[in-house]
PDB file of C-alpha atoms in Angstrom:
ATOM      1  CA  UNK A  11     -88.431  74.119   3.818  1.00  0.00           C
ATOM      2  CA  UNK A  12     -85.143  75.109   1.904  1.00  0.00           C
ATOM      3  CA  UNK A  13     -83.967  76.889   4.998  1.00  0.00           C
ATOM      4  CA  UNK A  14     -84.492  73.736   7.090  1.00  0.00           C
ATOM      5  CA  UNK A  15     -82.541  72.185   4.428  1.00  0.00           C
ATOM      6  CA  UNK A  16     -79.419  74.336   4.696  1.00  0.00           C
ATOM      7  CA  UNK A  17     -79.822  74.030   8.722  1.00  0.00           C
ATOM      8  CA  UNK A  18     -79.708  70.262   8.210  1.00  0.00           C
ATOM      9  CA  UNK A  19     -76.124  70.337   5.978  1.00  0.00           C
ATOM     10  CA  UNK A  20     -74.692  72.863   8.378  1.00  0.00           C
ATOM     11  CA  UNK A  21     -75.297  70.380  11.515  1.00  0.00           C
ATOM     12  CA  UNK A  22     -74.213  67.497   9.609  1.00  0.00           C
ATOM     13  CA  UNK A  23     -71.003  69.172   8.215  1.00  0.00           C
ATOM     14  CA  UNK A  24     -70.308  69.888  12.052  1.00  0.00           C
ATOM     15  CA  UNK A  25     -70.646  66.327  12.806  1.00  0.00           C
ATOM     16  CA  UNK A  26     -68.529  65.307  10.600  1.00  0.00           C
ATOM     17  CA  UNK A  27     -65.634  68.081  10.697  1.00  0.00           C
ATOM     18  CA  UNK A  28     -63.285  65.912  13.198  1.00  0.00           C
ATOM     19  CA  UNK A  29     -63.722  63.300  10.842  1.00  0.00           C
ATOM     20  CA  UNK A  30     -61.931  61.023   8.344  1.00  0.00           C
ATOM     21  CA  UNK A  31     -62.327  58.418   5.999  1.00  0.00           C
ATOM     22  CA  UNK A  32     -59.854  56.170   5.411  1.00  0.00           C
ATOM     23  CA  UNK A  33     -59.354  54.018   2.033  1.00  0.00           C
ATOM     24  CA  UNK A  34     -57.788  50.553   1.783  1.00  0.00           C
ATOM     25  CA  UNK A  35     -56.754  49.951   4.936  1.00  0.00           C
ATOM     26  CA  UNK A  36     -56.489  46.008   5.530  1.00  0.00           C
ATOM     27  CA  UNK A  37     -59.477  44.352   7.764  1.00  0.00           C
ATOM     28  CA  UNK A  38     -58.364  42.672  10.151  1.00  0.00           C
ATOM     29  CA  UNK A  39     -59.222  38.448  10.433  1.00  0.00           C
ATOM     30  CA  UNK A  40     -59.976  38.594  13.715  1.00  0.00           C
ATOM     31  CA  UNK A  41     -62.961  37.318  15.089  1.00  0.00           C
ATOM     32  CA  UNK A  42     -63.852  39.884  18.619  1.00  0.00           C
ATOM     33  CA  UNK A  43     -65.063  42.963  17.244  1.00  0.00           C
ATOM     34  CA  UNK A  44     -62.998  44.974  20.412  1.00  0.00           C
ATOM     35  CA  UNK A  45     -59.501  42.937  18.671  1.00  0.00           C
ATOM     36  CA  UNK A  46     -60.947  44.174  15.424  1.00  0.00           C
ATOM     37  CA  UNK A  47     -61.610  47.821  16.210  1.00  0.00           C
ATOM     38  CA  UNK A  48     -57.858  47.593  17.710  1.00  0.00           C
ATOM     39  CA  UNK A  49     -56.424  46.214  14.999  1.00  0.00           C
ATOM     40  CA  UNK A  50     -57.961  49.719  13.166  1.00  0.00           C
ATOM     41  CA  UNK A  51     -56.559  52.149  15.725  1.00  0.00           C
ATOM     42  CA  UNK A  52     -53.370  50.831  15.804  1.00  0.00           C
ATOM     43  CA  UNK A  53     -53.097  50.978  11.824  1.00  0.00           C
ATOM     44  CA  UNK A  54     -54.399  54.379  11.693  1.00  0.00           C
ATOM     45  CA  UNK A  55     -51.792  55.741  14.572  1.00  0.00           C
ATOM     46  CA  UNK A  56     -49.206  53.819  12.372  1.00  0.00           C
ATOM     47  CA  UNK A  57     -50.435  56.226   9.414  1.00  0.00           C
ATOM     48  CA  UNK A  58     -50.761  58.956  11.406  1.00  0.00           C
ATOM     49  CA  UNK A  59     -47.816  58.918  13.358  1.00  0.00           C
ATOM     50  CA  UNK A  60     -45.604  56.579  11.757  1.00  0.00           C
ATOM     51  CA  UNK A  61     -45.620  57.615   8.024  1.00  0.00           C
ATOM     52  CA  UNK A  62     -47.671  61.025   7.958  1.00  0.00           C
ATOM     53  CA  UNK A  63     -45.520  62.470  10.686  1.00  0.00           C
ATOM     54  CA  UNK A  64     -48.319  63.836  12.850  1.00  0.00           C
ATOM     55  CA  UNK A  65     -47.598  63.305  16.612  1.00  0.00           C
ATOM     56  CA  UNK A  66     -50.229  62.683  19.655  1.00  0.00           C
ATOM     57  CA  UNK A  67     -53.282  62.326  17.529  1.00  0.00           C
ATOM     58  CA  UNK A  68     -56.299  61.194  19.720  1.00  0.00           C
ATOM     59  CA  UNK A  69     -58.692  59.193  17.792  1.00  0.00           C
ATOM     60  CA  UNK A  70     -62.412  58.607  19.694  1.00  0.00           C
ATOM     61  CA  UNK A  71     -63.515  56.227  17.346  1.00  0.00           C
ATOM     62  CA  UNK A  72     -63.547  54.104  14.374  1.00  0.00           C
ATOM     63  CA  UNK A  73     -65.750  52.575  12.370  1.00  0.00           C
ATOM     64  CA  UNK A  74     -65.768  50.116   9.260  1.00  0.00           C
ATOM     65  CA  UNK A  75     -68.313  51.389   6.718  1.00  0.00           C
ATOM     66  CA  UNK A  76     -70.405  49.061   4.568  1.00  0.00           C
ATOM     67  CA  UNK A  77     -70.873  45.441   4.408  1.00  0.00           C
ATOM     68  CA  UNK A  78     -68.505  43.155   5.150  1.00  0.00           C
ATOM     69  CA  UNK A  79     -67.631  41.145   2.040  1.00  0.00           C
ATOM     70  CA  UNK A  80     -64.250  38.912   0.876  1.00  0.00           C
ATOM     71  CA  UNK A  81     -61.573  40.439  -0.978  1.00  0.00           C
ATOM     72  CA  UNK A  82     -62.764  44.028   0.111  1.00  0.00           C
ATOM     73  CA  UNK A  83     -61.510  46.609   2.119  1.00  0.00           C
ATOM     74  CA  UNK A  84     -64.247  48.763   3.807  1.00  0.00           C
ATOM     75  CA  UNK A  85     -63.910  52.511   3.627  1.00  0.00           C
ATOM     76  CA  UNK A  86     -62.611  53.503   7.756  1.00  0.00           C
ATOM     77  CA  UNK A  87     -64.216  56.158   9.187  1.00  0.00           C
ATOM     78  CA  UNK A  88     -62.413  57.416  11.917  1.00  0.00           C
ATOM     79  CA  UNK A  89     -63.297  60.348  14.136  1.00  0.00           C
ATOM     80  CA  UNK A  90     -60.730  62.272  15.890  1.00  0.00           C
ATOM     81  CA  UNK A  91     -60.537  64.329  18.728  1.00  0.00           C
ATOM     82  CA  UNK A  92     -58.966  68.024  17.127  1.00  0.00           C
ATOM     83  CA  UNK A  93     -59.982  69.497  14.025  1.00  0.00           C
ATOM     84  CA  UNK A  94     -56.393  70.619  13.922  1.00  0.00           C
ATOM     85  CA  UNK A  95     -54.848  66.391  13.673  1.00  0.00           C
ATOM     86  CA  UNK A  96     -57.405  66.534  10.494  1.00  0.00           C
ATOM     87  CA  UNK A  97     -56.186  69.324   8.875  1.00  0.00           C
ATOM     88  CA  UNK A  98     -52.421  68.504   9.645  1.00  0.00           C
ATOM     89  CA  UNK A  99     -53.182  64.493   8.544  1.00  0.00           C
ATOM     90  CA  UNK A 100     -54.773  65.813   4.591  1.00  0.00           C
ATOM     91  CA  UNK A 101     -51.963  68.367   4.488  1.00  0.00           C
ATOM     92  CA  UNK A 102     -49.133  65.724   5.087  1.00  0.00           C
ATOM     93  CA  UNK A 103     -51.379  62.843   2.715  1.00  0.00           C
ATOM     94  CA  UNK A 104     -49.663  63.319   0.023  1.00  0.00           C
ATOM     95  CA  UNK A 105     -46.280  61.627   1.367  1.00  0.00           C
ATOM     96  CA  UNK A 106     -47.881  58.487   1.187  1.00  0.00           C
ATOM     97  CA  UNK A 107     -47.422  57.928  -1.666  1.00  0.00           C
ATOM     98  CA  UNK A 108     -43.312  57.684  -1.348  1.00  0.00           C
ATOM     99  CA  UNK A 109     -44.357  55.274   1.821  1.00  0.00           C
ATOM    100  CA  UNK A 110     -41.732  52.238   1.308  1.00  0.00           C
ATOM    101  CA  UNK A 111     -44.461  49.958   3.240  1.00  0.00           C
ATOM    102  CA  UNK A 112     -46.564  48.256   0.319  1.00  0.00           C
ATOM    103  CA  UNK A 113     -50.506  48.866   1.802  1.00  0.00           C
ATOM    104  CA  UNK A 114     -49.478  52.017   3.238  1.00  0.00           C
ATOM    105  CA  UNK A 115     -48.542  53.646  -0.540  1.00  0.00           C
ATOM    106  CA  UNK A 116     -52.414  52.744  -1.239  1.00  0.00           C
ATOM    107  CA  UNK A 117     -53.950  54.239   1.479  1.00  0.00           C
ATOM    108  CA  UNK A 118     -56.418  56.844   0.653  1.00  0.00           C
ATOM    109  CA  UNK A 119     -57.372  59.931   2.916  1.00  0.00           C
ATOM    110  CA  UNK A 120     -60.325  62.267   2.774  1.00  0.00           C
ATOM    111  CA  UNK A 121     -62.604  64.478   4.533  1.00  0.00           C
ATOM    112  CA  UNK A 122     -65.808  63.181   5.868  1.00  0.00           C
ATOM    113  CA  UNK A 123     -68.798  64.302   3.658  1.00  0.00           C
ATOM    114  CA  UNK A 124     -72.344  64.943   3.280  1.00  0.00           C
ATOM    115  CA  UNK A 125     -74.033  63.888   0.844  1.00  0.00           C
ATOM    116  CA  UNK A 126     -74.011  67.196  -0.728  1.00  0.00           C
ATOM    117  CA  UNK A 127     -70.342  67.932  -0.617  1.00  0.00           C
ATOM    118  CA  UNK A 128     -69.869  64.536  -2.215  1.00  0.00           C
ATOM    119  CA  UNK A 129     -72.092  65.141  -5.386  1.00  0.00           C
ATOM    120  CA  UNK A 130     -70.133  68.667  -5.944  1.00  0.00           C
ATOM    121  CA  UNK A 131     -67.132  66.781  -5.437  1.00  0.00           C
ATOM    122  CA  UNK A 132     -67.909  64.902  -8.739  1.00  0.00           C
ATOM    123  CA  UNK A 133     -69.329  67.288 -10.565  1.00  0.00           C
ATOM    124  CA  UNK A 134     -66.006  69.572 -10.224  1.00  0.00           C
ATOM    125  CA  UNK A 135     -63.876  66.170 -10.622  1.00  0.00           C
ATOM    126  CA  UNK A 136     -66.254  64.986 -14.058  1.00  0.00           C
ATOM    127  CA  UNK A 137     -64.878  68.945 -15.187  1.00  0.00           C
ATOM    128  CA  UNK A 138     -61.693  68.321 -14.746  1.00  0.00           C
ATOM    129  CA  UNK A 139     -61.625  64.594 -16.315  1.00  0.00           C
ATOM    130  CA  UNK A 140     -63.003  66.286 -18.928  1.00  0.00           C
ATOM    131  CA  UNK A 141     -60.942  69.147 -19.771  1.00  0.00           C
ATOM    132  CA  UNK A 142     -57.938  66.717 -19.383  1.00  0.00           C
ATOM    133  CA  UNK A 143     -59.527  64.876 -21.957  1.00  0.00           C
ATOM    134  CA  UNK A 144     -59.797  67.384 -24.085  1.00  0.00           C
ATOM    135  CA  UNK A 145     -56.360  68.306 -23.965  1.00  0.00           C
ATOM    136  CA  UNK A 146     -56.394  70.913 -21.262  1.00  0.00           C
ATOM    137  CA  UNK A 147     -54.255  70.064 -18.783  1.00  0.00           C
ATOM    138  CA  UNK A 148     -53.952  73.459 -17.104  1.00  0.00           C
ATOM    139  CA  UNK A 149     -56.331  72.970 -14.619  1.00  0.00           C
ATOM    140  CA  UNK A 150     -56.525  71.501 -11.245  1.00  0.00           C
ATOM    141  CA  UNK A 151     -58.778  71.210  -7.807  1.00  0.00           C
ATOM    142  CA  UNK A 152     -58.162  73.470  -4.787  1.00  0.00           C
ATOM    143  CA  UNK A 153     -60.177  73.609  -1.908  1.00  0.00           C
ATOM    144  CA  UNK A 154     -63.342  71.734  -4.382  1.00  0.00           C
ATOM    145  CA  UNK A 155     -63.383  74.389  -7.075  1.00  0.00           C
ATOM    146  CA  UNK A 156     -61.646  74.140 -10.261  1.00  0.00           C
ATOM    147  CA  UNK A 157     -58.654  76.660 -10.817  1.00  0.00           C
ATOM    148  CA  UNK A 158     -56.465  77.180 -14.227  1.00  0.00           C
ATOM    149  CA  UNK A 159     -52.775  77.027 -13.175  1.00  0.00           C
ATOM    150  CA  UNK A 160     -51.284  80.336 -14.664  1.00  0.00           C
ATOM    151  CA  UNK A 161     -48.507  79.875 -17.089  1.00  0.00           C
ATOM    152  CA  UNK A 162     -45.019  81.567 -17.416  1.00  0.00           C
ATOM    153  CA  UNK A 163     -45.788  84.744 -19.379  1.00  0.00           C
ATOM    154  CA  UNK A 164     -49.009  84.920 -16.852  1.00  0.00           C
ATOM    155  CA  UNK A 165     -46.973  84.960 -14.014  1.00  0.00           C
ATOM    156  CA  UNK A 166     -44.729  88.015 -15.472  1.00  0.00           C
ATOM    157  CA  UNK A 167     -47.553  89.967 -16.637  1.00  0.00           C
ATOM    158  CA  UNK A 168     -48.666  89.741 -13.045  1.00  0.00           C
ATOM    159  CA  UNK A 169     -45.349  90.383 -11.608  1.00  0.00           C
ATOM    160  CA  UNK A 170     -44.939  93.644 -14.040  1.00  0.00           C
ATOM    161  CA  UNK A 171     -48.562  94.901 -13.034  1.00  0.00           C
ATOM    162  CA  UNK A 172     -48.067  95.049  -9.212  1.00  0.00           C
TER     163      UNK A 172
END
């Protein structure tokens, strides 16, 4: 049973690792679903290419998650074609924030996820909140674990030991 379990995640983590999800992208208005899912590529290539930097990304598909309701931008799945485009697109996320283009600063990227993945993405996330709150602002997230950034005299001790 718990082996069938851990089977399961590891197929559905290899779905999903050409995959991701896209946050506050604008919908388009139009009415043909084909103008629609357009609309979608072309603003992802624009983020992609345009402000991210990333060149000759293929994208197979995208896909608007969740109900469509006014005033709210569904999450955007999209699925790409390399693992690599991925991997270079979270590396280079981070510059959107300086993006001069006013929806583009609020665009959010992340890695498709499980189920699984996403509840230990919380957890560690609720730690951190909560050692911030408390003060503690020496720690961060790297690759979903919690880490305590070493300070100066750390960093000599270290230096002087090897």
């Amino acid at each position: 049973e718990e082996m069938g379990k851990q089977m399961q995640e590891l197929e559905e983590r290899n779905k999903r690792r050409n995959n991701l999800v896209l946050y506050n992208v604008p919908e388009s208005t139009k009415e043909d679903p084909k103008e629609r899912q357009t609309e979608d590529v072309i603003r992802c290539c624009d983020v992609f290419e345009g402000s991210l930097r990333v060149a000759d990304v293929t994208i197979e598909s995208t896909i608007r998650m969740g109900k469509k309701e006014d005033g709210r931008k569904r999450p955007l799945l999209v699925k790409l074609a390399k693992e690599n485009d991925k991997k270079s697109i979270l590396a280079n996320a981070k510059n959107l924030k300086g993006e001069e283009n006013p929806w583009k600063k609020r665009v959010g990227i992340s890695r498709d996820m499980t189920k699984q993945e996403r509840e230990q993405d919380y957890k560690v996330r609720e730690e951190l909140k909560s050692k911030r709150a408390a003060g503690d602002h020496t720690w961060y997230i790297k690759n979903g674990k919690l880490h305590k950034k070493e300070g100066e005299e750390q960093k000599q001790i270290n230096r002087n030991n090897n």
